[in-house]
Amino acid sequence: RGARMTSTDYARQPAPAMRVLAKCATRPAPLASASARVPRSPALPVRSKSAARAVVARASSGDQAGDQDALKTSAALVGGGLAASAALVGSHALVDPLTSYFNAVGVPVINFLSPPEFVIHWFHAINMSVVLFAMGGYGTYLGFKVQAGEGNEEAFGGELARELHPKLMAGMTFFFLLGGQGGLVFTLMEKRPLLESPHAISALAGLGLLGMQGVLGATMKGKPEARALHTYLGSGIMALLVAHAGLGLANGLSF
């Protein structure tokens, strides 16, 4: 047996609680792992990622197919409008009634005003060019902004783009309708036949297509296919009207 401990020896020994604290103080604390400090976001399974990519691909291919259908439909409408206009002009069904009407209404007014020959020859061309490239050009630009999702941006005059676009295009159609009648009056005053040129064919086709475009724009809300058709048809109509202006310039320079 060992020697007995005296009261002095017991006093020299540290208390049990102090011995535990001493061990804890000398033991190094474990380092926290990176995975414990930064929570990881749950990763999608491989099948889920593939399914998401497939959904995006199907949506993209669907949009492309819808755009192609709208492009084909708009091209068919423009071509059909030109064919119908050419058939109407070729039938000469409008010549006699329009000649009688404008000789009774328009020609006397212009004769009373007695403008110079330059005005009679070029006023229609200058007036319609301003309408086409100012109202139509800016209205077309706003239409593309609306299609791109920027319809709530402020346009010229403080109005929103989506509000000003239909007003400009409707105003352009109205002035074309009035200006076309003026062009027929000036044609009669210059002793030339009515509705016997490609310029007349493109004019009738353009007016008919503009009316169709206006109806489409008023009824396309909530219809993505109709909105796509409105965009492509509007672009086709503007291209037709630019060609119409070129044909008019050729007419004016031909005599």
mmCIF file of C-alpha atoms in Angstrom:
data_model
loop_
_atom_site.group_PDB
_atom_site.id
_atom_site.type_symbol
_atom_site.label_atom_id
_atom_site.label_comp_id
_atom_site.label_asym_id
_atom_site.label_seq_id
_atom_site.Cartn_x
_atom_site.Cartn_y
_atom_site.Cartn_z
ATOM 1 C CA ARG A 1 0.000 0.000 0.000
ATOM 2 C CA GLY A 2 1.202 3.508 -0.702
ATOM 3 C CA ALA A 3 1.886 6.106 1.857
ATOM 4 C CA ARG A 4 -1.048 7.900 3.289
ATOM 5 C CA MET A 5 -1.721 11.459 2.062
ATOM 6 C CA THR A 6 -1.774 14.087 4.679
ATOM 7 C CA SER A 7 -4.007 17.130 4.798
ATOM 8 C CA THR A 8 -1.155 19.190 3.389
ATOM 9 C CA ASP A 9 -0.927 16.915 0.313
ATOM 10 C CA TYR A 10 -4.672 17.271 -0.304
ATOM 11 C CA ALA A 11 -4.356 21.012 -0.179
ATOM 12 C CA ARG A 12 -1.641 20.927 -2.827
ATOM 13 C CA GLN A 13 -3.813 18.955 -5.350
ATOM 14 C CA PRO A 14 -5.991 21.118 -7.726
ATOM 15 C CA ALA A 15 -9.734 20.789 -7.457
ATOM 16 C CA PRO A 16 -11.417 18.383 -9.983
ATOM 17 C CA ALA A 17 -13.247 21.240 -11.791
ATOM 18 C CA MET A 18 -10.010 23.138 -12.214
ATOM 19 C CA ARG A 19 -8.326 20.049 -13.716
ATOM 20 C CA VAL A 20 -11.119 19.786 -16.356
ATOM 21 C CA LEU A 21 -10.870 23.477 -17.273
ATOM 22 C CA ALA A 22 -7.115 23.175 -17.638
ATOM 23 C CA LYS A 23 -7.435 20.263 -20.042
ATOM 24 C CA CYS A 24 -10.027 22.140 -22.159
ATOM 25 C CA ALA A 25 -7.851 25.227 -22.310
ATOM 26 C CA THR A 26 -4.803 23.268 -23.550
ATOM 27 C CA ARG A 27 -6.733 21.156 -26.132
ATOM 28 C CA PRO A 28 -6.966 22.828 -29.635
ATOM 29 C CA ALA A 29 -10.476 23.473 -30.916
ATOM 30 C CA PRO A 30 -11.430 21.573 -34.070
ATOM 31 C CA LEU A 31 -11.537 23.680 -37.252
ATOM 32 C CA ALA A 32 -14.948 24.056 -38.848
ATOM 33 C CA SER A 33 -15.079 22.556 -42.330
ATOM 34 C CA ALA A 34 -15.910 24.654 -45.359
ATOM 35 C CA SER A 35 -19.044 22.620 -45.947
ATOM 36 C CA ALA A 36 -20.252 23.400 -42.448
ATOM 37 C CA ARG A 37 -19.636 27.140 -42.839
ATOM 38 C CA VAL A 38 -21.203 27.622 -46.343
ATOM 39 C CA PRO A 39 -24.497 25.877 -46.957
ATOM 40 C CA ARG A 40 -24.698 24.289 -50.366
ATOM 41 C CA SER A 41 -27.696 24.875 -52.585
ATOM 42 C CA PRO A 42 -29.377 21.680 -53.593
ATOM 43 C CA ALA A 43 -28.231 20.671 -57.059
ATOM 44 C CA LEU A 44 -30.763 19.721 -59.670
ATOM 45 C CA PRO A 45 -30.643 16.125 -60.787
ATOM 46 C CA VAL A 46 -29.240 15.505 -64.248
ATOM 47 C CA ARG A 47 -32.682 14.507 -65.532
ATOM 48 C CA SER A 48 -34.210 17.780 -64.264
ATOM 49 C CA LYS A 49 -31.557 19.843 -66.073
ATOM 50 C CA SER A 50 -32.146 17.933 -69.288
ATOM 51 C CA ALA A 51 -35.894 18.424 -68.982
ATOM 52 C CA ALA A 52 -35.454 22.179 -68.428
ATOM 53 C CA ARG A 53 -33.240 22.452 -71.512
ATOM 54 C CA ALA A 54 -35.812 20.508 -73.522
ATOM 55 C CA VAL A 55 -38.599 22.865 -72.431
ATOM 56 C CA VAL A 56 -36.560 25.923 -73.447
ATOM 57 C CA ALA A 57 -35.706 24.345 -76.791
ATOM 58 C CA ARG A 58 -39.347 23.493 -77.486
ATOM 59 C CA ALA A 59 -40.440 27.039 -76.625
ATOM 60 C CA SER A 60 -37.759 28.532 -78.890
ATOM 61 C CA SER A 61 -38.662 26.247 -81.785
ATOM 62 C CA GLY A 62 -42.343 27.070 -81.262
ATOM 63 C CA ASP A 63 -41.628 30.802 -81.463
ATOM 64 C CA GLN A 64 -39.593 30.324 -84.627
ATOM 65 C CA ALA A 65 -42.362 28.268 -86.207
ATOM 66 C CA GLY A 66 -44.927 30.923 -85.279
ATOM 67 C CA ASP A 67 -42.759 33.659 -86.805
ATOM 68 C CA GLN A 68 -42.338 31.655 -90.002
ATOM 69 C CA ASP A 69 -46.094 31.126 -90.268
ATOM 70 C CA ALA A 70 -46.718 34.846 -89.710
ATOM 71 C CA LEU A 71 -44.114 35.734 -92.344
ATOM 72 C CA LYS A 72 -45.676 33.396 -94.890
ATOM 73 C CA THR A 73 -49.186 34.670 -94.148
ATOM 74 C CA SER A 74 -48.144 38.322 -94.443
ATOM 75 C CA ALA A 75 -46.365 37.638 -97.753
ATOM 76 C CA ALA A 76 -49.486 35.883 -99.036
ATOM 77 C CA LEU A 77 -51.668 38.803 -97.984
ATOM 78 C CA VAL A 78 -49.442 41.387 -99.686
ATOM 79 C CA GLY A 79 -49.241 39.290 -102.833
ATOM 80 C CA GLY A 80 -52.974 38.683 -102.797
ATOM 81 C CA GLY A 81 -53.660 42.376 -102.296
ATOM 82 C CA LEU A 82 -51.515 43.260 -105.297
ATOM 83 C CA ALA A 83 -53.186 40.593 -107.434
ATOM 84 C CA ALA A 84 -56.687 41.764 -106.468
ATOM 85 C CA SER A 85 -55.747 45.398 -107.111
ATOM 86 C CA ALA A 86 -54.273 44.548 -110.511
ATOM 87 C CA ALA A 87 -57.457 42.684 -111.434
ATOM 88 C CA LEU A 88 -59.619 45.632 -110.357
ATOM 89 C CA VAL A 89 -57.514 48.159 -112.268
ATOM 90 C CA GLY A 90 -57.434 45.903 -115.310
ATOM 91 C CA SER A 91 -61.224 45.650 -115.346
ATOM 92 C CA HIS A 92 -61.536 49.482 -115.728
ATOM 93 C CA ALA A 93 -64.650 49.286 -113.541
ATOM 94 C CA LEU A 94 -63.649 52.338 -111.490
ATOM 95 C CA VAL A 95 -62.533 54.656 -114.273
ATOM 96 C CA ASP A 96 -65.880 56.103 -115.399
ATOM 97 C CA PRO A 97 -67.425 56.638 -111.954
ATOM 98 C CA LEU A 98 -64.244 58.207 -110.555
ATOM 99 C CA THR A 99 -63.814 60.435 -113.602
ATOM 100 C CA SER A 100 -67.389 61.720 -113.325
ATOM 101 C CA TYR A 101 -67.070 62.272 -109.567
ATOM 102 C CA PHE A 102 -63.771 64.172 -109.599
ATOM 103 C CA ASN A 103 -64.722 66.249 -112.649
ATOM 104 C CA ALA A 104 -67.768 67.395 -110.695
ATOM 105 C CA VAL A 105 -66.168 67.864 -107.269
ATOM 106 C CA GLY A 106 -62.377 68.133 -107.375
ATOM 107 C CA VAL A 107 -61.416 69.685 -110.690
ATOM 108 C CA PRO A 108 -63.583 72.841 -110.268
ATOM 109 C CA VAL A 109 -62.000 73.543 -106.885
ATOM 110 C CA ILE A 110 -58.446 73.295 -108.233
ATOM 111 C CA ASN A 111 -59.355 75.405 -111.265
ATOM 112 C CA PHE A 112 -60.743 78.053 -108.933
ATOM 113 C CA LEU A 113 -57.536 78.088 -106.878
ATOM 114 C CA SER A 114 -55.495 78.230 -110.099
ATOM 115 C CA PRO A 115 -52.191 76.861 -108.724
ATOM 116 C CA PRO A 116 -49.015 76.917 -110.851
ATOM 117 C CA GLU A 117 -48.186 73.953 -113.063
ATOM 118 C CA PHE A 118 -45.422 72.832 -110.703
ATOM 119 C CA VAL A 119 -47.958 72.444 -107.871
ATOM 120 C CA ILE A 120 -50.356 70.477 -110.053
ATOM 121 C CA HIS A 121 -47.558 68.158 -111.154
ATOM 122 C CA TRP A 122 -45.633 67.629 -107.896
ATOM 123 C CA PHE A 123 -47.819 68.609 -104.923
ATOM 124 C CA HIS A 124 -49.288 65.115 -104.543
ATOM 125 C CA ALA A 125 -45.840 63.505 -104.611
ATOM 126 C CA ILE A 126 -44.315 65.922 -102.077
ATOM 127 C CA ASN A 127 -47.289 65.755 -99.730
ATOM 128 C CA MET A 128 -47.522 61.962 -99.730
ATOM 129 C CA SER A 129 -43.760 61.566 -99.296
ATOM 130 C CA VAL A 130 -43.865 63.652 -96.120
ATOM 131 C CA VAL A 131 -46.749 61.570 -94.783
ATOM 132 C CA LEU A 132 -45.044 58.277 -95.647
ATOM 133 C CA PHE A 133 -41.577 58.973 -94.291
ATOM 134 C CA ALA A 134 -42.486 61.214 -91.329
ATOM 135 C CA MET A 135 -45.679 59.686 -89.947
ATOM 136 C CA GLY A 136 -45.215 56.204 -91.357
ATOM 137 C CA GLY A 137 -41.512 55.971 -90.655
ATOM 138 C CA TYR A 138 -41.751 57.103 -87.033
ATOM 139 C CA GLY A 139 -44.928 55.083 -86.498
ATOM 140 C CA THR A 140 -43.171 51.952 -87.765
ATOM 141 C CA TYR A 141 -40.235 52.609 -85.427
ATOM 142 C CA LEU A 142 -42.618 52.881 -82.485
ATOM 143 C CA GLY A 143 -44.325 49.671 -83.570
ATOM 144 C CA PHE A 144 -41.044 47.782 -83.322
ATOM 145 C CA LYS A 145 -40.435 49.287 -79.881
ATOM 146 C CA VAL A 146 -43.844 48.062 -78.729
ATOM 147 C CA GLN A 147 -43.098 44.608 -80.144
ATOM 148 C CA ALA A 148 -39.805 44.585 -78.208
ATOM 149 C CA GLY A 149 -41.628 45.246 -74.922
ATOM 150 C CA GLU A 150 -40.764 48.950 -74.737
ATOM 151 C CA GLY A 151 -44.268 50.265 -75.317
ATOM 152 C CA ASN A 152 -44.361 52.151 -72.020
ATOM 153 C CA GLU A 153 -41.403 54.348 -72.942
ATOM 154 C CA GLU A 154 -42.102 57.994 -73.656
ATOM 155 C CA ALA A 155 -42.282 58.943 -77.338
ATOM 156 C CA PHE A 156 -42.385 62.253 -79.189
ATOM 157 C CA GLY A 157 -44.831 64.687 -77.611
ATOM 158 C CA GLY A 158 -44.860 62.952 -74.222
ATOM 159 C CA GLU A 159 -47.179 60.094 -75.174
ATOM 160 C CA LEU A 160 -46.293 56.465 -74.608
ATOM 161 C CA ALA A 161 -44.996 54.542 -77.608
ATOM 162 C CA ARG A 162 -47.890 52.065 -77.494
ATOM 163 C CA GLU A 163 -50.384 54.949 -77.530
ATOM 164 C CA LEU A 164 -48.775 57.037 -80.272
ATOM 165 C CA HIS A 165 -48.094 54.159 -82.681
ATOM 166 C CA PRO A 166 -51.743 53.428 -83.632
ATOM 167 C CA LYS A 167 -52.542 57.142 -83.851
ATOM 168 C CA LEU A 168 -49.720 57.793 -86.296
ATOM 169 C CA MET A 169 -50.573 54.820 -88.489
ATOM 170 C CA ALA A 170 -54.279 55.691 -88.525
ATOM 171 C CA GLY A 171 -53.404 59.292 -89.414
ATOM 172 C CA MET A 172 -51.126 58.084 -92.207
ATOM 173 C CA THR A 173 -53.934 55.946 -93.646
ATOM 174 C CA PHE A 174 -56.375 58.859 -93.487
ATOM 175 C CA PHE A 175 -54.007 61.249 -95.281
ATOM 176 C CA PHE A 176 -53.217 58.599 -97.899
ATOM 177 C CA LEU A 177 -56.932 58.236 -98.586
ATOM 178 C CA LEU A 178 -57.338 61.998 -99.024
ATOM 179 C CA GLY A 179 -54.070 62.424 -100.896
ATOM 180 C CA GLY A 180 -54.904 59.626 -103.289
ATOM 181 C CA GLN A 181 -58.043 61.480 -104.321
ATOM 182 C CA GLY A 182 -55.977 64.619 -104.834
ATOM 183 C CA GLY A 183 -53.601 62.657 -107.032
ATOM 184 C CA LEU A 184 -56.516 61.494 -109.194
ATOM 185 C CA VAL A 185 -57.771 65.086 -109.522
ATOM 186 C CA PHE A 186 -54.328 66.297 -110.634
ATOM 187 C CA THR A 187 -54.140 63.392 -113.096
ATOM 188 C CA LEU A 188 -57.396 64.497 -114.718
ATOM 189 C CA MET A 189 -56.223 68.108 -114.865
ATOM 190 C CA GLU A 190 -53.109 66.998 -116.738
ATOM 191 C CA LYS A 191 -55.323 65.128 -119.255
ATOM 192 C CA ARG A 192 -53.920 61.731 -118.360
ATOM 193 C CA PRO A 193 -55.963 58.519 -117.989
ATOM 194 C CA LEU A 194 -56.893 57.272 -114.511
ATOM 195 C CA LEU A 195 -55.752 54.019 -112.959
ATOM 196 C CA GLU A 196 -53.539 52.788 -115.781
ATOM 197 C CA SER A 197 -50.155 52.434 -114.111
ATOM 198 C CA PRO A 198 -48.335 50.218 -111.572
ATOM 199 C CA HIS A 199 -48.482 53.243 -109.258
ATOM 200 C CA ALA A 200 -52.285 52.998 -109.204
ATOM 201 C CA ILE A 201 -52.143 49.235 -108.559
ATOM 202 C CA SER A 202 -49.822 49.641 -105.571
ATOM 203 C CA ALA A 203 -51.966 52.512 -104.268
ATOM 204 C CA LEU A 204 -55.176 50.465 -104.153
ATOM 205 C CA ALA A 205 -53.367 47.460 -102.687
ATOM 206 C CA GLY A 206 -51.697 49.611 -100.021
ATOM 207 C CA LEU A 207 -54.952 51.221 -98.914
ATOM 208 C CA GLY A 208 -56.735 47.870 -98.694
ATOM 209 C CA LEU A 209 -53.897 46.300 -96.701
ATOM 210 C CA LEU A 210 -53.723 49.294 -94.353
ATOM 211 C CA GLY A 211 -57.409 48.819 -93.558
ATOM 212 C CA MET A 212 -56.807 45.135 -92.849
ATOM 213 C CA GLN A 213 -53.807 45.997 -90.672
ATOM 214 C CA GLY A 214 -55.885 48.423 -88.642
ATOM 215 C CA VAL A 215 -58.537 45.780 -87.936
ATOM 216 C CA LEU A 216 -55.822 43.303 -86.961
ATOM 217 C CA GLY A 217 -54.206 45.799 -84.591
ATOM 218 C CA ALA A 218 -57.521 46.532 -82.885
ATOM 219 C CA THR A 219 -58.337 42.853 -82.289
ATOM 220 C CA MET A 220 -54.952 41.246 -81.523
ATOM 221 C CA LYS A 221 -54.878 41.794 -77.744
ATOM 222 C CA GLY A 222 -53.956 38.584 -75.949
ATOM 223 C CA LYS A 223 -53.200 36.779 -79.244
ATOM 224 C CA PRO A 224 -49.451 36.222 -79.803
ATOM 225 C CA GLU A 225 -49.995 34.818 -83.304
ATOM 226 C CA ALA A 226 -51.989 37.884 -84.337
ATOM 227 C CA ARG A 227 -49.332 40.195 -82.879
ATOM 228 C CA ALA A 228 -46.626 38.439 -84.899
ATOM 229 C CA LEU A 229 -48.747 38.704 -88.050
ATOM 230 C CA HIS A 230 -49.347 42.405 -87.330
ATOM 231 C CA THR A 231 -45.592 42.987 -87.155
ATOM 232 C CA TYR A 232 -44.721 41.156 -90.360
ATOM 233 C CA LEU A 233 -47.705 42.472 -92.305
ATOM 234 C CA GLY A 234 -46.949 46.036 -91.221
ATOM 235 C CA SER A 235 -43.359 45.652 -92.416
ATOM 236 C CA GLY A 236 -44.578 44.275 -95.749
ATOM 237 C CA ILE A 237 -47.036 47.151 -96.181
ATOM 238 C CA MET A 238 -44.350 49.741 -95.497
ATOM 239 C CA ALA A 239 -42.061 48.088 -98.061
ATOM 240 C CA LEU A 240 -44.937 48.165 -100.562
ATOM 241 C CA LEU A 241 -45.579 51.848 -99.883
ATOM 242 C CA VAL A 242 -41.909 52.724 -100.387
ATOM 243 C CA ALA A 243 -42.066 50.918 -103.744
ATOM 244 C CA HIS A 244 -45.293 52.828 -104.463
ATOM 245 C CA ALA A 245 -43.454 56.105 -103.850
ATOM 246 C CA GLY A 246 -40.719 55.057 -106.267
ATOM 247 C CA LEU A 247 -43.303 54.223 -108.932
ATOM 248 C CA GLY A 248 -44.915 57.620 -108.403
ATOM 249 C CA LEU A 249 -41.578 59.365 -108.825
ATOM 250 C CA ALA A 250 -41.038 57.471 -112.072
ATOM 251 C CA ASN A 251 -44.491 58.577 -113.220
ATOM 252 C CA GLY A 252 -43.734 62.212 -112.467
ATOM 253 C CA LEU A 253 -40.430 62.125 -114.315
ATOM 254 C CA SER A 254 -41.889 60.358 -117.363
ATOM 255 C CA PHE A 255 -43.567 63.472 -118.813
#
